PDB file of C-alpha atoms in Angstrom:
ATOM      1  CA  MET A1252     -21.292 -24.681-120.120  1.00 38.00           C
ATOM      2  CA  SER A1253     -18.637 -24.450-122.916  1.00 38.00           C
ATOM      3  CA  GLU A1254     -20.174 -21.412-123.688  1.00 38.00           C
ATOM      4  CA  LEU A1255     -19.705 -19.767-120.962  1.00 38.00           C
ATOM      5  CA  SER A1256     -16.956 -20.071-119.896  1.00 38.00           C
ATOM      6  CA  HIS A1257     -15.332 -19.587-123.812  1.00 38.00           C
ATOM      7  CA  ARG A1258     -17.192 -15.399-123.074  1.00 39.00           C
ATOM      8  CA  ASP A1259     -15.804 -15.357-119.775  1.00 40.00           C
ATOM      9  CA  SER A1260     -12.039 -16.252-121.293  1.00 42.00           C
ATOM     10  CA  ASP A1261     -13.072 -13.737-125.011  1.00 54.00           C
ATOM     11  CA  SER A1262     -13.980  -9.973-121.873  1.00 60.00           C
ATOM     12  CA  THR A1263     -10.295 -10.706-121.006  1.00 74.00           C
ATOM     13  CA  THR A1264      -8.803  -9.924-124.306  1.00 86.00           C
ATOM     14  CA  PRO A1265      -8.644  -6.459-124.555  1.00 88.00           C
ATOM     15  CA  TYR A1266      -7.022  -6.386-120.980  1.00 91.00           C
ATOM     16  CA  VAL A1267      -4.479  -8.421-122.547  1.00 92.00           C
ATOM     17  CA  ALA A1268      -3.804  -6.462-125.095  1.00 92.00           C
ATOM     18  CA  ALA A1269      -4.123  -3.125-124.168  1.00 94.00           C
ATOM     19  CA  THR A1270      -1.648  -4.237-121.307  1.00 95.00           C
ATOM     20  CA  GLY A1271       0.354  -6.422-123.006  1.00 95.00           C
ATOM     21  CA  VAL A1272       1.015  -3.365-125.759  1.00 96.00           C
ATOM     22  CA  TYR A1273       1.848  -1.238-122.774  1.00 96.00           C
ATOM     23  CA  ILE A1274       4.809  -3.461-120.964  1.00 97.00           C
ATOM     24  CA  GLY A1275       5.368  -4.245-124.191  1.00 96.00           C
ATOM     25  CA  SER A1276       6.206  -0.762-125.115  1.00 96.00           C
ATOM     26  CA  LEU A1277       7.771   0.662-121.327  1.00 94.00           C
ATOM     27  CA  VAL A1278       9.887  -2.729-121.782  1.00 94.00           C
ATOM     28  CA  SER A1279      11.439  -1.524-125.480  1.00 93.00           C
ATOM     29  CA  LEU A1280      11.999   1.836-123.768  1.00 90.00           C
ATOM     30  CA  ALA A1281      14.356   0.648-121.112  1.00 87.00           C
ATOM     31  CA  VAL A1282      15.709  -2.062-123.167  1.00 87.00           C
ATOM     32  CA  LEU A1283      17.044   1.096-124.990  1.00 86.00           C
ATOM     33  CA  ALA A1284      17.999   3.084-122.272  1.00 80.00           C
ATOM     34  CA  VAL A1285      20.029  -0.198-121.020  1.00 79.00           C
ATOM     35  CA  MET A1286      21.525  -0.629-124.258  1.00 79.00           C
ATOM     36  CA  LEU A1287      23.075   3.094-124.595  1.00 71.00           C
ATOM     37  CA  LEU A1288      26.239   4.164-122.289  1.00 56.00           C
ATOM     38  CA  GLY A1289      27.123   7.116-120.686  1.00 57.00           C
ATOM     39  CA  GLU A1290      25.669  10.102-121.017  1.00 54.00           C
ATOM     40  CA  LEU A1291      23.287   9.566-123.452  1.00 55.00           C
ATOM     41  CA  ARG A1292      21.628   7.632-121.293  1.00 60.00           C
ATOM     42  CA  THR A1293      19.980   9.912-119.432  1.00 68.00           C
ATOM     43  CA  ASP A1294      20.063  12.217-122.284  1.00 78.00           C
ATOM     44  CA  PRO A1295      15.809  14.419-122.745  1.00 82.00           C
ATOM     45  CA  PHE A1296      16.057  14.546-126.105  1.00 84.00           C
ATOM     46  CA  LEU A1297      17.384  11.460-127.053  1.00 84.00           C
ATOM     47  CA  GLN A1298      14.410   9.898-124.527  1.00 85.00           C
ATOM     48  CA  GLY A1299      12.350  12.165-126.676  1.00 88.00           C
ATOM     49  CA  ILE A1300      13.881  10.386-129.559  1.00 89.00           C
ATOM     50  CA  MET A1301      13.206   7.077-128.093  1.00 89.00           C
ATOM     51  CA  ALA A1302       9.777   7.059-127.051  1.00 91.00           C
ATOM     52  CA  VAL A1303       8.411   9.440-130.721  1.00 92.00           C
ATOM     53  CA  VAL A1304       9.644   6.879-132.230  1.00 92.00           C
ATOM     54  CA  VAL A1305       8.684   2.943-129.722  1.00 94.00           C
ATOM     55  CA  LEU A1306       4.972   4.461-128.611  1.00 95.00           C
ATOM     56  CA  PRO A1307       3.805   5.292-132.130  1.00 95.00           C
ATOM     57  CA  ALA A1308       5.635   1.868-133.482  1.00 96.00           C
ATOM     58  CA  TRP A1309       4.059  -0.413-131.221  1.00 96.00           C
ATOM     59  CA  VAL A1310       0.329   1.444-131.671  1.00 96.00           C
ATOM     60  CA  VAL A1311       1.094   0.774-135.570  1.00 95.00           C
ATOM     61  CA  ALA A1312       1.734  -2.446-135.274  1.00 95.00           C
ATOM     62  CA  SER A1313      -1.188  -3.204-132.838  1.00 95.00           C
ATOM     63  CA  ALA A1314      -3.709  -1.994-135.178  1.00 93.00           C
ATOM     64  CA  ARG A1315      -2.278  -3.468-138.200  1.00 93.00           C
ATOM     65  CA  ALA A1316      -2.493  -7.288-136.306  1.00 93.00           C
ATOM     66  CA  SER A1317      -6.190  -5.990-134.936  1.00 90.00           C
ATOM     67  CA  LYS A1318      -6.450  -5.365-138.617  1.00 91.00           C
ATOM     68  CA  GLN A1319      -8.537  -1.776-137.630  1.00 91.00           C
ATOM     69  CA  PRO A1320      -7.382   1.539-139.678  1.00 91.00           C
ATOM     70  CA  LEU A1321      -5.799   3.855-137.704  1.00 90.00           C
ATOM     71  CA  SER A1322      -8.870   6.326-137.744  1.00 91.00           C
ATOM     72  CA  HIS A1323     -11.028   3.890-135.556  1.00 93.00           C
ATOM     73  CA  PHE A1324      -8.466   4.131-132.735  1.00 94.00           C
ATOM     74  CA  GLY A1325      -8.952   7.686-132.166  1.00 93.00           C
ATOM     75  CA  PHE A1326      -6.638   9.304-135.432  1.00 91.00           C
ATOM     76  CA  THR A1327      -8.879  11.630-136.510  1.00 87.00           C
ATOM     77  CA  PHE A1328      -8.796  16.183-136.894  1.00 84.00           C
ATOM     78  CA  LYS A1329     -11.799  16.624-135.586  1.00 85.00           C
ATOM     79  CA  TRP A1330     -12.882  19.216-131.691  1.00 89.00           C
ATOM     80  CA  SER A1331     -15.880  19.294-130.276  1.00 90.00           C
ATOM     81  CA  THR A1332     -17.467  20.687-126.951  1.00 93.00           C
ATOM     82  CA  ALA A1333     -16.279  17.976-124.967  1.00 91.00           C
ATOM     83  CA  ALA A1334     -12.535  18.592-126.002  1.00 92.00           C
ATOM     84  CA  THR A1335     -13.392  22.274-124.909  1.00 94.00           C
ATOM     85  CA  LYS A1336     -14.856  21.149-121.196  1.00 94.00           C
ATOM     86  CA  GLY A1337     -11.396  18.861-121.498  1.00 93.00           C
ATOM     87  CA  LEU A1338      -9.685  21.903-120.887  1.00 93.00           C
ATOM     88  CA  GLY A1339     -11.700  23.961-118.758  1.00 94.00           C
ATOM     89  CA  LEU A1340     -11.709  20.692-116.224  1.00 94.00           C
ATOM     90  CA  LEU A1341      -7.702  20.949-116.242  1.00 94.00           C
ATOM     91  CA  LEU A1342      -6.961  24.010-115.338  1.00 93.00           C
ATOM     92  CA  PRO A1343      -6.545  23.788-111.736  1.00 92.00           C
ATOM     93  CA  VAL A1344      -3.667  21.376-111.892  1.00 93.00           C
ATOM     94  CA  VAL A1345      -2.546  23.815-114.903  1.00 92.00           C
ATOM     95  CA  LEU A1346      -2.229  26.643-112.682  1.00 91.00           C
ATOM     96  CA  TYR A1347      -1.070  24.343-109.625  1.00 89.00           C
ATOM     97  CA  ASN A1348       2.501  23.542-112.203  1.00 86.00           C
ATOM     98  CA  VAL A1349       2.024  26.715-113.362  1.00 87.00           C
ATOM     99  CA  TRP A1350       3.117  27.464-109.949  1.00 86.00           C
ATOM    100  CA  HIS A1351       5.060  25.246-109.444  1.00 81.00           C
ATOM    101  CA  ALA A1352       7.222  25.625-112.989  1.00 79.00           C
ATOM    102  CA  THR A1353       7.670  29.629-111.724  1.00 80.00           C
ATOM    103  CA  TRP A1354       9.248  28.647-108.331  1.00 78.00           C
ATOM    104  CA  ARG A1355      11.535  26.143-110.043  1.00 73.00           C
ATOM    105  CA  GLY A1356      12.639  28.860-112.887  1.00 69.00           C
ATOM    106  CA  LEU A1357      13.060  31.339-109.990  1.00 72.00           C
ATOM    107  CA  ALA A1358      15.269  28.482-108.644  1.00 70.00           C
ATOM    108  CA  MET A1359      17.215  27.293-111.607  1.00 67.00           C
ATOM    109  CA  LEU A1360      17.897  31.487-112.346  1.00 66.00           C
ATOM    110  CA  ALA A1361      18.988  32.320-109.043  1.00 68.00           C
ATOM    111  CA  SER A1362      21.622  29.133-109.253  1.00 68.00           C
ATOM    112  CA  ALA A1363      25.315  29.367-110.455  1.00 57.00           C
ATOM    113  CA  GLU A1364      24.740  26.253-112.307  1.00 61.00           C
ATOM    114  CA  HIS A1365      22.836  25.629-115.950  1.00 67.00           C
ATOM    115  CA  PRO A1366      21.320  22.427-117.111  1.00 67.00           C
ATOM    116  CA  THR A1367      23.180  22.341-120.696  1.00 71.00           C
ATOM    117  CA  ILE A1368      20.834  23.924-124.342  1.00 73.00           C
ATOM    118  CA  SER A1369      20.864  20.602-125.844  1.00 73.00           C
ATOM    119  CA  SER A1370      19.135  19.671-121.581  1.00 76.00           C
ATOM    120  CA  ALA A1371      17.237  22.842-121.802  1.00 77.00           C
ATOM    121  CA  LEU A1372      15.814  21.982-125.578  1.00 83.00           C
ATOM    122  CA  GLY A1373      15.944  18.048-124.756  1.00 83.00           C
ATOM    123  CA  VAL A1374      13.002  18.239-121.491  1.00 82.00           C
ATOM    124  CA  ALA A1375      11.227  21.050-123.708  1.00 85.00           C
ATOM    125  CA  PHE A1376      11.563  18.800-126.485  1.00 89.00           C
ATOM    126  CA  GLU A1377      10.299  15.454-124.389  1.00 89.00           C
ATOM    127  CA  THR A1378       7.430  17.547-122.349  1.00 90.00           C
ATOM    128  CA  GLY A1379       6.283  19.795-124.286  1.00 90.00           C
ATOM    129  CA  LEU A1380       6.146  17.650-127.710  1.00 91.00           C
ATOM    130  CA  VAL A1381       6.690  13.915-127.967  1.00 92.00           C
ATOM    131  CA  ALA A1382       4.987  13.433-124.168  1.00 93.00           C
ATOM    132  CA  PRO A1383       0.730  14.974-125.702  1.00 95.00           C
ATOM    133  CA  VAL A1384       1.772  12.681-129.356  1.00 95.00           C
ATOM    134  CA  ALA A1385       3.177   9.659-128.446  1.00 95.00           C
ATOM    135  CA  GLU A1386       1.307   8.894-125.078  1.00 96.00           C
ATOM    136  CA  GLU A1387      -1.188  10.259-125.539  1.00 97.00           C
ATOM    137  CA  MET A1388      -1.812   7.444-129.482  1.00 96.00           C
ATOM    138  CA  LEU A1389      -0.106   4.643-126.615  1.00 97.00           C
ATOM    139  CA  PHE A1390      -2.790   5.807-123.529  1.00 97.00           C
ATOM    140  CA  ARG A1391      -6.238   6.762-124.734  1.00 96.00           C
ATOM    141  CA  GLY A1392      -6.099   5.765-128.708  1.00 95.00           C
ATOM    142  CA  TYR A1393      -4.558   2.456-128.596  1.00 96.00           C
ATOM    143  CA  MET A1394      -5.431   0.699-125.004  1.00 97.00           C
ATOM    144  CA  LEU A1395      -8.242   3.010-124.453  1.00 96.00           C
ATOM    145  CA  THR A1396     -10.351   2.653-127.604  1.00 96.00           C
ATOM    146  CA  THR A1397      -9.315  -1.211-127.545  1.00 95.00           C
ATOM    147  CA  LEU A1398     -10.546  -1.762-123.378  1.00 94.00           C
ATOM    148  CA  LEU A1399     -13.996   0.075-124.845  1.00 92.00           C
ATOM    149  CA  ASP A1400     -14.688  -2.226-127.503  1.00 91.00           C
ATOM    150  CA  GLY A1401     -14.153  -4.978-126.018  1.00 84.00           C
ATOM    151  CA  ALA A1402     -16.076  -4.008-122.538  1.00 74.00           C
ATOM    152  CA  ARG A1403     -18.947  -5.707-122.203  1.00 73.00           C
ATOM    153  CA  ALA A1404     -21.014  -3.133-119.982  1.00 68.00           C
ATOM    154  CA  PRO A1405     -18.352  -1.633-118.100  1.00 75.00           C
ATOM    155  CA  ARG A1406     -18.949   0.219-114.773  1.00 82.00           C
ATOM    156  CA  ARG A1407     -18.539   3.975-114.327  1.00 82.00           C
ATOM    157  CA  PHE A1408     -17.221   5.765-110.899  1.00 81.00           C
ATOM    158  CA  LEU A1409     -17.186   8.972-110.622  1.00 82.00           C
ATOM    159  CA  GLY A1410     -18.865  10.049-113.879  1.00 79.00           C
ATOM    160  CA  LEU A1411     -16.447   7.561-115.864  1.00 85.00           C
ATOM    161  CA  THR A1412     -16.164   4.262-116.913  1.00 89.00           C
ATOM    162  CA  THR A1413     -13.794   1.340-114.498  1.00 92.00           C
ATOM    163  CA  LEU A1414     -11.983   1.529-118.049  1.00 94.00           C
ATOM    164  CA  SER A1415     -10.384   4.505-118.112  1.00 95.00           C
ATOM    165  CA  TRP A1416      -9.583   4.509-114.274  1.00 96.00           C
ATOM    166  CA  TYR A1417      -7.386   1.484-115.208  1.00 96.00           C
ATOM    167  CA  VAL A1418      -5.979   3.217-118.380  1.00 97.00           C
ATOM    168  CA  SER A1419      -5.021   6.291-115.688  1.00 97.00           C
ATOM    169  CA  VAL A1420      -3.765   4.124-112.884  1.00 97.00           C
ATOM    170  CA  LEU A1421      -1.223   2.711-115.641  1.00 97.00           C
ATOM    171  CA  PHE A1422      -0.517   5.672-116.909  1.00 97.00           C
ATOM    172  CA  LEU A1423       0.753   7.197-113.529  1.00 96.00           C
ATOM    173  CA  ILE A1424       3.020   4.431-112.740  1.00 95.00           C
ATOM    174  CA  PRO A1425       5.262   5.665-115.115  1.00 92.00           C
ATOM    175  CA  HIS A1426       5.270   8.734-113.664  1.00 90.00           C
ATOM    176  CA  LEU A1427       5.485   8.569-110.173  1.00 88.00           C
ATOM    177  CA  ASN A1428       8.817  10.306-108.931  1.00 83.00           C
ATOM    178  CA  PHE A1429       9.291   9.411-106.173  1.00 82.00           C
ATOM    179  CA  GLY A1430      10.853  11.360-103.455  1.00 75.00           C
ATOM    180  CA  THR A1431      10.565  14.860-104.368  1.00 77.00           C
ATOM    181  CA  PRO A1432       8.698  16.681-102.079  1.00 78.00           C
ATOM    182  CA  ASP A1433       5.749  17.248-103.626  1.00 82.00           C
ATOM    183  CA  PHE A1434       4.903  13.753-104.476  1.00 85.00           C
ATOM    184  CA  VAL A1435       1.523  13.004-102.792  1.00 89.00           C
ATOM    185  CA  LEU A1436       0.596  16.090-105.251  1.00 89.00           C
ATOM    186  CA  THR A1437       1.533  15.590-108.286  1.00 89.00           C
ATOM    187  CA  SER A1438       0.732  12.118-108.134  1.00 92.00           C
ATOM    188  CA  LEU A1439      -2.847  12.990-107.522  1.00 94.00           C
ATOM    189  CA  GLY A1440      -2.880  15.334-110.180  1.00 93.00           C
ATOM    190  CA  ARG A1441      -1.185  12.799-112.996  1.00 94.00           C
ATOM    191  CA  LEU A1442      -4.094  10.986-112.014  1.00 96.00           C
ATOM    192  CA  TYR A1443      -6.373  13.502-112.770  1.00 96.00           C
ATOM    193  CA  ALA A1444      -5.311  14.627-115.708  1.00 96.00           C
ATOM    194  CA  SER A1445      -5.706  11.044-117.010  1.00 97.00           C
ATOM    195  CA  LEU A1446      -8.886  10.698-116.350  1.00 96.00           C
ATOM    196  CA  VAL A1447      -9.759  13.852-117.981  1.00 96.00           C
ATOM    197  CA  PHE A1448      -7.711  12.957-120.382  1.00 97.00           C
ATOM    198  CA  CYS A1449      -9.968   9.602-121.312  1.00 96.00           C
ATOM    199  CA  TRP A1450     -12.823  11.471-120.237  1.00 95.00           C
ATOM    200  CA  VAL A1451     -12.734  13.511-123.126  1.00 96.00           C
ATOM    201  CA  PHE A1452     -11.529  10.519-125.604  1.00 96.00           C
ATOM    202  CA  GLU A1453     -14.713   8.334-124.487  1.00 93.00           C
ATOM    203  CA  GLN A1454     -16.076  11.431-125.377  1.00 93.00           C
ATOM    204  CA  THR A1455     -15.717  12.263-128.838  1.00 94.00           C
ATOM    205  CA  ARG A1456     -13.556   9.449-130.098  1.00 94.00           C
ATOM    206  CA  SER A1457     -10.638  11.460-131.528  1.00 95.00           C
ATOM    207  CA  LEU A1458      -7.078  12.208-129.681  1.00 96.00           C
ATOM    208  CA  SER A1459      -7.360  15.405-131.125  1.00 95.00           C
ATOM    209  CA  GLY A1460      -9.164  16.819-127.649  1.00 95.00           C
ATOM    210  CA  PRO A1461      -6.248  14.421-125.339  1.00 96.00           C
ATOM    211  CA  ILE A1462      -3.008  15.812-127.526  1.00 96.00           C
ATOM    212  CA  ALA A1463      -3.892  19.669-126.837  1.00 95.00           C
ATOM    213  CA  ALA A1464      -5.019  18.769-123.280  1.00 95.00           C
ATOM    214  CA  HIS A1465      -2.175  17.053-122.505  1.00 96.00           C
ATOM    215  CA  PHE A1466       0.145  20.077-124.227  1.00 95.00           C
ATOM    216  CA  LEU A1467      -1.453  22.840-122.623  1.00 93.00           C
ATOM    217  CA  LEU A1468      -0.362  20.503-119.163  1.00 93.00           C
ATOM    218  CA  ASN A1469       3.013  20.300-119.884  1.00 93.00           C
ATOM    219  CA  LEU A1470       3.493  23.942-121.274  1.00 90.00           C
ATOM    220  CA  ALA A1471       4.455  25.740-118.736  1.00 87.00           C
ATOM    221  CA  THR A1472       7.013  22.705-117.479  1.00 85.00           C
ATOM    222  CA  ALA A1473       8.230  22.981-121.698  1.00 87.00           C
ATOM    223  CA  LEU A1474       8.749  26.891-120.765  1.00 84.00           C
ATOM    224  CA  VAL A1475      10.994  26.848-117.703  1.00 82.00           C
ATOM    225  CA  ALA A1476      12.523  24.130-119.569  1.00 78.00           C
ATOM    226  CA  LEU A1477      14.133  26.608-122.185  1.00 78.00           C
ATOM    227  CA  VAL A1478      14.967  29.318-119.157  1.00 73.00           C
ATOM    228  CA  PRO A1479      18.859  28.517-119.973  1.00 67.00           C
ATOM    229  CA  LEU A1480      18.450  29.618-123.450  1.00 65.00           C
ATOM    230  CA  ILE A1481      17.904  33.494-121.478  1.00 66.00           C
ATOM    231  CA  HIS A1482      20.904  33.451-120.413  1.00 58.00           C
TER     232      HIS A1482
END
């Protein structure tokens, strides 16, 4: 009986580790944002700098605590057919983003008010570079690896482990943008994209594919953010 209890308690360890790092990362970003005063708090460039420092720092610290090399968490440079398939699976959301970003760009050009150059560069930096690298390190590299390592025969649903669904729901939470007209479609698109990232990572155990797919997903938004620079 004691051995069974020990196994049951051990099965929760990867969830505690993965979710703890996730919460710690979000809390750290929130605390830093509160500490910053004035316009800096909402400056996208500064937010990107904070994310690119905070998220990888949590991942590296947690990897060292687990006594595993970084390569164990997908920090490898390799490509495979699964990564290419992932890009194909992502195309519906990419096309929706292109359509949505195009209308935003046209509205921005027609508007009398335009974002500042620093703000435009900040959004492009945050969405085009920071998110694909920092977020994939956290969600796929550390969290999904930790869960896959510790799982005991996880169930599968629609071709993915329940672990990937769990990571994708956590990925979606900070990306929810309430109050926007296309809230439902955007949220479903982000959830689907995260599931694709997870599927690629499950197949390859490398971050190269998820980072490339995440970059492709955010590319339209990053380019539209640079529209003010053409004026």
